[in-house]
C-alpha cells in the first residue's frame, strides 16, 4: 500500500514541499497529492506590482508538476480531521474526503483587519491575488490628485506605498505607520527609505495608529482624520482559521506549534510550514511570517518526512536570516542586512543595484518552487515497510 501524503496549500512552501518529497521518495511507495484553491502559482511577493497594473507570468500547477509524481487537485479545503486523518475538499464535482497518512499543512495566511472598524467595508488588501486585482481596478479609476493611504509601516506597507507612488505619480500617496518610518531598519536604511519617500512625494504619518476606516478617510488614535479616496490595509497577516478548529496544538493566533523538523508537537503525522507554523529560530525567537522563513522550513519538513519514511538521517539545519529585501518601486530598493535572529546591522545595499538584487530574489523564489532541490541531483529512496503504514508513523514520537 502506498503511503499517502497530502499537502494543503500551494504557495511557496506547499509547492516546494510537494515537489521536494517527489524528488526524495519512490513513486511506487508514495502517493503525493497537492490541494490548492487556485490553478496556478501566485507570486505573493509581487502582489503590489499586480495592484499597480503590472502583469505577472502565469505558472499553471498542472504544467509545473507534470511528470513529477505529484497529483494536483484543484479545490477548496474546508476542514481537517486530525484524529480520523482526513481532509474535506470541495471542488467542481462537489464535496469529498481525502485520507492521509502524512499531512503537510501549508495554508498560509491572509490579511489581518486587526479588529479595526470599517476595514472590511472600506479597505483594500494585497495579501491575496483577488485582493490585489480589486485594488488594481480601483486605482485605475482614480483621477489625478486623489488620495491613497497605505496603513501599515512594515515591509508590505512600504513596498505598496512606493510601488503605487511610482506607478501613479499623479496621485497623493501617504503611509500611516504605528511607529516611526522604517524603525526596524538601521540608521542608513531609515535614511535611504526617507530619501525615496521624499523623492516619490509620499507623505509619512508616523506614530499614527489607525483606529477606524471610512469611505473617504481614516481616523488615528489621536482623533486625526487623514483623507483617503482609497485605503490599502497592510498591517500584518492572520493565519488560515482551519487549524484552530482542529485538535492540533496551536498558538493563540492559530499557528500550529511544531518542533525543529516542522512536525506538530501534538500530532506527529502532521507537519506545518510557512505562515501556518509556529517554529522557533535563532535566539529562541519565533520565525516571522515571510518567504525567507517559509522556504527553508519547506525544505526541512520535506527532508524530515523523507528521512522518517526511509530510515534516513533527520535534517538538522537551523533556519536563520541574512537580509531583508525591500523593493521601493521598480527603480529603487533597499537590502537591509541582519543578524541570524533578524536584527538589523549597519550594512545596507541601496539604489538601483538593490532593486536588481530584489528582483533576482523574487525570480529565484519562483524558480525554487519549480526546482525544489535547486537543480541538485537526487535519489528517490524506498519507503521501509515498518514506516509505510499510517499508524506506525502516528506512534513514532
Short mmCIF file of C-alpha atoms in Angstrom, two decimals:
data_model
loop_
_atom_site.label_atom_id
_atom_site.label_comp_id
_atom_site.label_asym_id
_atom_site.label_seq_id
_atom_site.Cartn_x
_atom_site.Cartn_y
_atom_site.Cartn_z
CA UNK A 1 0.00 0.00 0.00
CA UNK A 2 1.31 3.45 -0.90
CA UNK A 3 1.95 5.95 1.86
CA UNK A 4 -0.49 8.81 1.30
CA UNK A 5 0.96 12.29 1.66
CA UNK A 6 -1.38 15.26 1.29
CA UNK A 7 -0.05 18.80 1.07
CA UNK A 8 -2.58 21.54 1.76
CA UNK A 9 -1.87 24.85 0.04
CA UNK A 10 0.39 25.54 -2.93
CA UNK A 11 2.05 28.80 -2.04
CA UNK A 12 5.82 28.95 -1.90
CA UNK A 13 6.09 26.48 0.97
CA UNK A 14 3.44 23.92 0.00
CA UNK A 15 4.52 23.71 -3.63
CA UNK A 16 8.18 23.35 -2.66
CA UNK A 17 7.43 20.65 -0.09
CA UNK A 18 5.34 18.59 -2.53
CA UNK A 19 7.93 18.78 -5.27
CA UNK A 20 10.83 18.03 -2.93
CA UNK A 21 9.06 14.97 -1.49
CA UNK A 22 8.51 13.68 -5.02
CA UNK A 23 12.26 14.01 -5.62
CA UNK A 24 13.12 12.16 -2.40
CA UNK A 25 10.72 9.18 -2.45
CA UNK A 26 10.00 6.37 -4.91
CA UNK A 27 6.77 6.85 -6.82
CA UNK A 28 5.80 3.22 -6.24
CA UNK A 29 5.84 3.79 -2.50
CA UNK A 30 4.03 7.11 -2.06
CA UNK A 31 1.00 8.95 -3.37
CA UNK A 32 1.60 12.72 -3.10
CA UNK A 33 -1.42 14.97 -3.52
CA UNK A 34 -1.20 18.77 -3.57
CA UNK A 35 -4.51 20.56 -2.93
CA UNK A 36 -4.97 24.23 -3.73
CA UNK A 37 -7.87 26.59 -4.37
CA UNK A 38 -6.23 28.26 -7.39
CA UNK A 39 -4.95 26.55 -10.56
CA UNK A 40 -1.66 28.40 -10.83
CA UNK A 41 1.14 29.60 -8.60
CA UNK A 42 0.70 33.05 -7.03
CA UNK A 43 3.88 35.09 -6.55
CA UNK A 44 2.69 36.66 -3.35
CA UNK A 45 5.81 38.82 -3.03
CA UNK A 46 4.70 40.62 -6.20
CA UNK A 47 1.12 41.47 -5.27
CA UNK A 48 1.96 45.19 -5.00
CA UNK A 49 3.13 45.01 -8.61
CA UNK A 50 -0.08 43.34 -9.73
CA UNK A 51 -2.10 46.00 -7.91
CA UNK A 52 -0.39 48.79 -9.87
CA UNK A 53 -1.19 47.33 -13.28
CA UNK A 54 1.79 45.10 -13.95
CA UNK A 55 1.10 41.67 -15.42
CA UNK A 56 2.74 38.60 -13.91
CA UNK A 57 3.87 35.45 -15.68
CA UNK A 58 1.29 32.64 -15.38
CA UNK A 59 2.62 29.46 -13.76
CA UNK A 60 -0.03 26.67 -14.01
CA UNK A 61 0.43 23.91 -11.46
CA UNK A 62 -0.55 21.13 -13.86
CA UNK A 63 2.35 22.12 -16.08
CA UNK A 64 4.71 22.68 -13.15
CA UNK A 65 4.08 19.22 -11.68
CA UNK A 66 3.61 17.30 -14.92
CA UNK A 67 5.67 14.12 -14.79
CA UNK A 68 6.88 14.70 -11.23
CA UNK A 69 4.65 12.20 -9.46
CA UNK A 70 2.69 14.94 -7.67
CA UNK A 71 -1.06 14.84 -8.25
CA UNK A 72 -2.52 18.34 -8.27
CA UNK A 73 -6.09 18.72 -7.01
CA UNK A 74 -7.92 21.97 -7.63
CA UNK A 75 -10.30 22.52 -4.73
CA UNK A 76 -11.08 24.47 -1.59
CA UNK A 77 -10.08 22.91 1.72
CA UNK A 78 -12.99 23.22 4.13
CA UNK A 79 -11.82 21.16 7.09
CA UNK A 80 -9.23 18.82 8.58
CA UNK A 81 -9.91 15.96 10.99
CA UNK A 82 -6.55 15.08 12.52
CA UNK A 83 -8.00 12.22 14.57
CA UNK A 84 -9.56 10.48 11.56
CA UNK A 85 -6.73 11.73 9.34
CA UNK A 86 -8.98 13.14 6.66
CA UNK A 87 -9.23 16.39 4.73
CA UNK A 88 -12.52 17.82 3.48
CA UNK A 89 -12.32 19.33 -0.02
CA UNK A 90 -14.89 20.97 -2.26
CA UNK A 91 -14.20 21.08 -5.99
CA UNK A 92 -16.13 21.26 -9.25
CA UNK A 93 -17.55 17.79 -8.61
CA UNK A 94 -18.76 18.56 -5.08
CA UNK A 95 -17.55 17.65 -1.60
CA UNK A 96 -15.05 14.87 -0.93
CA UNK A 97 -12.96 13.49 1.90
CA UNK A 98 -9.31 12.65 1.28
CA UNK A 99 -7.49 10.29 3.65
CA UNK A 100 -3.84 10.76 4.50
CA UNK A 101 -1.02 9.04 6.34
CA UNK A 102 1.12 12.20 6.48
CA UNK A 103 -0.26 15.72 6.20
CA UNK A 104 1.71 18.84 5.30
CA UNK A 105 -0.31 21.89 6.33
CA UNK A 106 0.72 24.95 4.31
CA UNK A 107 -2.45 27.03 4.06
CA UNK A 108 -0.56 30.21 4.88
CA UNK A 109 -2.19 33.48 5.84
CA UNK A 110 -4.33 36.34 4.65
CA UNK A 111 -4.80 39.96 5.56
CA UNK A 112 -5.38 40.90 9.16
CA UNK A 113 -8.00 43.57 9.82
CA UNK A 114 -6.79 43.80 13.44
CA UNK A 115 -10.39 44.30 14.54
CA UNK A 116 -10.38 47.91 13.30
CA UNK A 117 -13.89 49.13 12.42
CA UNK A 118 -14.55 49.78 8.75
CA UNK A 119 -11.66 47.78 7.29
CA UNK A 120 -13.80 45.02 5.78
CA UNK A 121 -16.19 47.54 4.25
CA UNK A 122 -13.83 50.23 3.03
CA UNK A 123 -10.22 48.98 2.84
CA UNK A 124 -8.36 47.05 0.16
CA UNK A 125 -5.81 44.31 0.78
CA UNK A 126 -2.89 42.92 -1.21
CA UNK A 127 -2.26 39.72 0.76
CA UNK A 128 -4.04 37.74 -1.97
CA UNK A 129 -4.36 37.84 -5.74
CA UNK A 130 -8.10 38.60 -5.70
CA UNK A 131 -7.40 41.45 -3.29
CA UNK A 132 -4.61 42.84 -5.47
CA UNK A 133 -6.85 42.66 -8.52
CA UNK A 134 -9.64 44.55 -6.78
CA UNK A 135 -7.18 47.25 -5.76
CA UNK A 136 -5.83 47.34 -9.32
CA UNK A 137 -9.31 48.05 -10.68
CA UNK A 138 -9.95 50.73 -8.08
CA UNK A 139 -6.64 52.51 -8.64
CA UNK A 140 -7.28 52.55 -12.38
CA UNK A 141 -10.47 54.54 -11.77
CA UNK A 142 -8.83 57.18 -9.59
CA UNK A 143 -8.45 60.66 -11.03
CA UNK A 144 -5.28 62.71 -10.68
CA UNK A 145 -4.86 64.34 -7.30
CA UNK A 146 -6.94 61.79 -5.37
CA UNK A 147 -5.54 60.33 -2.17
CA UNK A 148 -4.32 56.82 -1.39
CA UNK A 149 -3.41 55.92 2.19
CA UNK A 150 -1.46 52.76 2.90
CA UNK A 151 -1.93 51.65 6.51
CA UNK A 152 0.98 49.69 7.92
CA UNK A 153 4.64 50.60 8.20
CA UNK A 154 6.15 47.14 7.71
CA UNK A 155 7.61 45.59 4.58
CA UNK A 156 4.26 45.12 2.82
CA UNK A 157 3.11 48.66 3.51
CA UNK A 158 6.39 50.26 2.43
CA UNK A 159 6.51 48.24 -0.80
CA UNK A 160 2.88 49.03 -1.60
CA UNK A 161 3.22 52.77 -0.98
CA UNK A 162 6.36 53.15 -3.08
CA UNK A 163 5.01 50.99 -5.91
CA UNK A 164 1.78 52.98 -6.11
CA UNK A 165 3.58 56.32 -5.91
CA UNK A 166 5.99 55.37 -8.68
CA UNK A 167 3.31 53.92 -10.96
CA UNK A 168 0.86 56.78 -10.35
CA UNK A 169 2.83 59.98 -9.66
CA UNK A 170 -0.40 61.91 -10.26
CA UNK A 171 -1.89 60.54 -7.02
CA UNK A 172 -1.39 61.83 -3.48
CA UNK A 173 0.08 58.81 -1.68
CA UNK A 174 0.56 58.59 2.09
CA UNK A 175 1.60 55.90 4.55
CA UNK A 176 0.31 55.66 8.13
CA UNK A 177 2.65 53.80 10.48
CA UNK A 178 2.04 52.86 14.10
CA UNK A 179 5.70 53.60 14.86
CA UNK A 180 8.43 55.56 13.12
CA UNK A 181 9.07 55.16 9.40
CA UNK A 182 11.32 52.12 8.96
CA UNK A 183 12.03 51.97 12.67
CA UNK A 184 13.17 48.34 12.38
CA UNK A 185 15.94 49.32 9.95
CA UNK A 186 19.48 50.51 10.63
CA UNK A 187 20.14 54.29 10.57
CA UNK A 188 21.44 54.00 7.00
CA UNK A 189 18.38 52.01 5.99
CA UNK A 190 15.98 54.52 7.54
CA UNK A 191 17.79 57.41 5.87
CA UNK A 192 17.51 55.80 2.46
CA UNK A 193 13.85 54.99 2.98
CA UNK A 194 13.09 58.62 3.83
CA UNK A 195 15.06 59.75 0.80
CA UNK A 196 12.97 57.56 -1.50
CA UNK A 197 9.71 58.65 0.17
CA UNK A 198 10.68 62.29 -0.39
CA UNK A 199 11.64 61.62 -4.00
CA UNK A 200 8.31 59.90 -4.70
CA UNK A 201 6.31 62.51 -2.81
CA UNK A 202 4.92 60.08 -0.24
CA UNK A 203 3.65 61.61 3.00
CA UNK A 204 4.62 59.60 6.07
CA UNK A 205 2.25 59.80 9.04
CA UNK A 206 4.41 58.41 11.84
CA UNK A 207 3.20 57.20 15.25
CA UNK A 208 -0.28 57.24 13.75
CA UNK A 209 -2.21 54.13 14.79
CA UNK A 210 -5.32 53.90 12.61
CA UNK A 211 -8.42 53.15 14.66
CA UNK A 212 -11.14 53.47 12.04
CA UNK A 213 -11.66 53.38 8.28
CA UNK A 214 -14.40 55.32 6.50
CA UNK A 215 -15.29 55.72 2.82
CA UNK A 216 -13.28 58.91 2.47
CA UNK A 217 -10.77 58.92 5.32
CA UNK A 218 -9.03 57.01 8.08
CA UNK A 219 -9.01 58.06 11.72
CA UNK A 220 -5.99 57.79 14.00
CA UNK A 221 -5.83 57.18 17.74
CA UNK A 222 -5.35 60.89 18.44
CA UNK A 223 -8.55 61.73 16.53
CA UNK A 224 -6.89 62.96 13.36
CA UNK A 225 -8.69 62.30 10.07
CA UNK A 226 -6.44 61.53 7.08
CA UNK A 227 -8.18 61.88 3.69
CA UNK A 228 -8.26 58.63 1.71
CA UNK A 229 -10.14 58.01 -1.51
CA UNK A 230 -8.56 54.54 -1.30
CA UNK A 231 -7.28 52.83 1.85
CA UNK A 232 -4.82 49.96 1.47
CA UNK A 233 -4.65 47.81 4.62
CA UNK A 234 -1.21 46.26 5.18
CA UNK A 235 -0.84 45.83 8.94
CA UNK A 236 0.26 42.20 9.00
CA UNK A 237 -1.18 38.77 8.37
CA UNK A 238 -3.62 36.38 10.02
CA UNK A 239 -3.25 32.63 9.57
CA UNK A 240 -5.90 30.49 7.89
CA UNK A 241 -8.55 29.58 10.50
CA UNK A 242 -8.85 25.85 9.76
CA UNK A 243 -6.02 24.71 12.06
CA UNK A 244 -7.58 26.42 15.07
CA UNK A 245 -10.74 24.36 14.56
CA UNK A 246 -8.83 21.07 14.81
CA UNK A 247 -7.37 19.11 17.73
CA UNK A 248 -3.86 20.28 16.79
CA UNK A 249 -1.90 22.24 19.37
CA UNK A 250 -1.94 25.82 18.15
CA UNK A 251 -0.98 29.23 19.47
CA UNK A 252 -3.49 31.92 20.35
CA UNK A 253 -3.18 33.23 16.81
CA UNK A 254 -3.91 29.83 15.29
CA UNK A 255 -0.40 28.81 14.24
CA UNK A 256 0.44 25.12 14.58
CA UNK A 257 3.16 24.51 17.17
CA UNK A 258 5.98 22.48 15.60
CA UNK A 259 9.41 21.13 16.52
CA UNK A 260 12.68 21.70 14.68
CA UNK A 261 11.64 19.39 11.84
CA UNK A 262 8.35 21.28 11.36
CA UNK A 263 6.42 18.39 12.89
CA UNK A 264 3.37 19.06 15.02
CA UNK A 265 4.14 18.59 18.70
CA UNK A 266 0.68 17.12 19.28
CA UNK A 267 0.10 15.04 16.11
CA UNK A 268 3.29 13.51 14.69
CA UNK A 269 1.70 12.66 11.33
CA UNK A 270 1.13 16.38 10.68
CA UNK A 271 3.75 18.89 9.57
CA UNK A 272 3.18 22.62 9.31
CA UNK A 273 5.26 25.06 7.27
CA UNK A 274 5.26 28.71 6.32
CA UNK A 275 2.97 31.24 7.97
CA UNK A 276 0.83 28.41 9.38
CA UNK A 277 3.61 27.20 11.69
CA UNK A 278 4.94 28.46 14.99
CA UNK A 279 8.58 27.49 14.75
CA UNK A 280 11.45 28.80 16.81
CA UNK A 281 14.52 30.29 15.16
CA UNK A 282 17.88 31.67 16.33
CA UNK A 283 17.86 33.31 19.74
CA UNK A 284 14.79 31.24 20.65
CA UNK A 285 12.65 33.74 18.74
CA UNK A 286 9.65 32.73 16.61
CA UNK A 287 10.31 32.80 12.88
CA UNK A 288 8.50 35.70 11.26
CA UNK A 289 5.88 35.20 8.57
CA UNK A 290 7.89 35.53 5.37
CA UNK A 291 9.17 33.75 2.31
CA UNK A 292 12.61 33.87 3.94
CA UNK A 293 11.27 31.65 6.75
CA UNK A 294 8.88 29.52 4.73
CA UNK A 295 11.21 28.24 2.02
CA UNK A 296 13.84 26.67 4.33
CA UNK A 297 11.02 25.37 6.53
CA UNK A 298 9.57 23.58 3.48
CA UNK A 299 12.96 22.00 2.74
CA UNK A 300 13.27 20.98 6.38
CA UNK A 301 9.82 19.38 6.55
CA UNK A 302 10.12 17.52 3.25
CA UNK A 303 13.55 16.14 4.14
CA UNK A 304 12.38 15.14 7.63
CA UNK A 305 9.34 13.29 6.23
CA UNK A 306 11.52 11.50 3.69
CA UNK A 307 14.08 10.59 6.36
CA UNK A 308 11.48 9.18 8.71
CA UNK A 309 9.82 7.15 5.97
CA UNK A 310 13.08 5.72 4.62
CA UNK A 311 15.01 5.32 7.85
CA UNK A 312 17.45 8.04 6.86
CA UNK A 313 19.18 10.72 8.90
CA UNK A 314 16.98 13.57 10.09
CA UNK A 315 17.95 17.04 8.84
CA UNK A 316 19.38 19.42 11.39
CA UNK A 317 19.81 22.74 9.62
CA UNK A 318 18.85 25.74 11.78
CA UNK A 319 16.83 28.34 9.92
CA UNK A 320 18.46 31.79 10.06
CA UNK A 321 18.14 35.16 8.37
CA UNK A 322 20.66 37.02 6.22
CA UNK A 323 18.88 40.10 4.92
CA UNK A 324 15.56 41.80 4.33
CA UNK A 325 14.95 42.60 0.67
CA UNK A 326 12.65 45.58 0.10
CA UNK A 327 11.51 46.87 -3.28
CA UNK A 328 10.86 50.61 -3.40
CA UNK A 329 9.23 50.73 -6.81
CA UNK A 330 10.92 49.33 -9.91
CA UNK A 331 13.95 51.61 -9.85
CA UNK A 332 14.87 51.68 -6.15
CA UNK A 333 15.46 49.08 -3.48
CA UNK A 334 16.83 48.51 -0.02
CA UNK A 335 18.67 45.42 1.16
CA UNK A 336 18.98 45.53 4.94
CA UNK A 337 21.50 43.00 6.24
CA UNK A 338 20.54 41.36 9.52
CA UNK A 339 21.80 39.03 12.22
CA UNK A 340 20.77 35.37 12.30
CA UNK A 341 17.80 36.31 14.51
CA UNK A 342 16.69 39.12 12.15
CA UNK A 343 18.09 42.23 13.86
CA UNK A 344 19.35 45.00 11.58
CA UNK A 345 23.07 45.65 11.31
CA UNK A 346 24.70 48.75 9.84
CA UNK A 347 25.34 47.27 6.37
CA UNK A 348 22.80 48.06 3.64
CA UNK A 349 22.61 47.98 -0.15
CA UNK A 350 20.57 50.73 -1.76
CA UNK A 351 19.56 52.25 -5.07
CA UNK A 352 19.33 50.62 -8.48
CA UNK A 353 21.64 47.75 -7.51
CA UNK A 354 19.38 46.91 -4.59
CA UNK A 355 16.35 46.92 -6.93
CA UNK A 356 18.12 44.44 -9.22
CA UNK A 357 19.08 42.31 -6.19
CA UNK A 358 15.45 42.20 -5.01
CA UNK A 359 14.24 41.30 -8.49
CA UNK A 360 16.69 38.41 -8.65
CA UNK A 361 15.47 37.23 -5.24
CA UNK A 362 11.85 37.25 -6.45
CA UNK A 363 12.75 35.38 -9.63
CA UNK A 364 14.84 32.94 -7.62
CA UNK A 365 11.96 32.25 -5.25
CA UNK A 366 9.64 31.37 -8.14
CA UNK A 367 12.36 29.26 -9.79
CA UNK A 368 12.84 27.44 -6.49
CA UNK A 369 9.18 26.39 -6.47
CA UNK A 370 9.61 24.61 -9.81
CA UNK A 371 13.07 23.34 -8.79
CA UNK A 372 12.61 22.23 -5.17
CA UNK A 373 16.05 20.64 -4.88
CA UNK A 374 17.69 23.68 -6.50
CA UNK A 375 18.77 21.69 -9.53
CA UNK A 376 20.93 19.31 -7.48
CA UNK A 377 20.83 15.59 -8.34
CA UNK A 378 18.71 13.48 -6.03
CA UNK A 379 17.97 9.80 -5.49
CA UNK A 380 14.49 8.55 -4.73
CA UNK A 381 14.62 6.21 -1.75
CA UNK A 382 12.43 3.28 -0.86
CA UNK A 383 9.88 3.67 1.92
CA UNK A 384 10.60 0.99 4.51
CA UNK A 385 7.80 -1.38 5.40
CA UNK A 386 7.61 -0.58 9.10
CA UNK A 387 7.37 3.17 8.38
CA UNK A 388 4.92 2.97 5.48
CA UNK A 389 1.79 2.33 7.48
CA UNK A 390 -0.03 5.33 8.87
CA UNK A 391 -0.40 4.01 12.45
CA UNK A 392 3.36 3.38 12.69
CA UNK A 393 4.07 6.95 11.78
CA UNK A 394 1.50 8.13 14.32
CA UNK A 395 3.13 6.07 17.06
CA UNK A 396 6.62 7.46 16.46
CA UNK A 397 7.12 10.43 18.76
#
